[in-house]
Coordinates of C-alpha atoms in Angstrom, one line a residue:
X1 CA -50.0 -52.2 47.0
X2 CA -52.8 -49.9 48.4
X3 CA -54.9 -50.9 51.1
X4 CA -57.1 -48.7 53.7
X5 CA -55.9 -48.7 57.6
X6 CA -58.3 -47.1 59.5
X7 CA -59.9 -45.2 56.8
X8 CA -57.2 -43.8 55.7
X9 CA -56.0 -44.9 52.2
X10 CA -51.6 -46.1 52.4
X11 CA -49.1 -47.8 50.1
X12 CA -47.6 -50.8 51.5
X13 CA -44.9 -53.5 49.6
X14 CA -46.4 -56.2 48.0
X15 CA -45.1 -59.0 50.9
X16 CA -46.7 -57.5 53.9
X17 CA -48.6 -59.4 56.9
X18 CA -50.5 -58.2 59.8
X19 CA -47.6 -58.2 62.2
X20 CA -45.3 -56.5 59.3
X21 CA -48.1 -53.8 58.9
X22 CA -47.9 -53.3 63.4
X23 CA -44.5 -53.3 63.3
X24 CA -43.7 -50.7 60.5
X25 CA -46.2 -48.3 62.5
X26 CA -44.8 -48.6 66.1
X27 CA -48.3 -50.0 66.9
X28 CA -47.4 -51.3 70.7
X29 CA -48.6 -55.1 70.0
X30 CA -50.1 -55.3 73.3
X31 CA -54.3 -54.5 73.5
X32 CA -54.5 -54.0 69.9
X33 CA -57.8 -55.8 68.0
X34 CA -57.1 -55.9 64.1
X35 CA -59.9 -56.9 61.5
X36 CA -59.7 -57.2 57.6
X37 CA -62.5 -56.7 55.7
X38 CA -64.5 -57.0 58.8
X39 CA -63.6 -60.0 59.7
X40 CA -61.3 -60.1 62.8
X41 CA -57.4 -61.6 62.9
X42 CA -56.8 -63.6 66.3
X43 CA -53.5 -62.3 67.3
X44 CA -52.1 -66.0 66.8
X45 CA -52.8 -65.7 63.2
X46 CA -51.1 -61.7 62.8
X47 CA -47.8 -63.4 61.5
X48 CA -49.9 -66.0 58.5
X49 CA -52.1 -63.8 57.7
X50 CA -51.2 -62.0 54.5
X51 CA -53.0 -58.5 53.1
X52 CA -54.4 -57.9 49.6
X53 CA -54.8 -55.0 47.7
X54 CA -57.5 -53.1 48.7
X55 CA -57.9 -54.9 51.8
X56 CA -59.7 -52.7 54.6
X57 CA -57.4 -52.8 57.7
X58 CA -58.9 -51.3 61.1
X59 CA -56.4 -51.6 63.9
X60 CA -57.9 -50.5 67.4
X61 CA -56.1 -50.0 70.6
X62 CA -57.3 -50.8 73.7
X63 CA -57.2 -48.0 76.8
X64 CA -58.4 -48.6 80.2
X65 CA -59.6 -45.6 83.0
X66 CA -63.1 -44.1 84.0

């Protein structure tokens, strides 16, 4: 299934949820926000919450300093 993660177009299998997706990039799941389509996934949700093809994915880390 194709979908876009941060504007970059992947495959992904067929089965695949927002934690799945984290977890098979090493994404550290602390200070990440994720949205779909714009919309964004509460972290409580990551594991229910199933992507589509051509879902647009944009995963964004958190960094602190000054």
């Amino acid at each position: 299934m194709k979908i876009t993660l941060n504007n970059d177009p992947i495959e992904v299998g067929e089965e695949i949820n927002v934690e799945k997706l984290i977890e098979s990039f090493d994404f550290q799941r602390y200070h990440l926000a994720v949205a779909i389509n714009n919309r964004v996934i509460p972290k409580a949700k990551w594991q229910e919450t199933s992507l589509h093809e051509n879902d647009n994915v944009i995963i964004i880390k958190a960094v602190s300093g000054g």
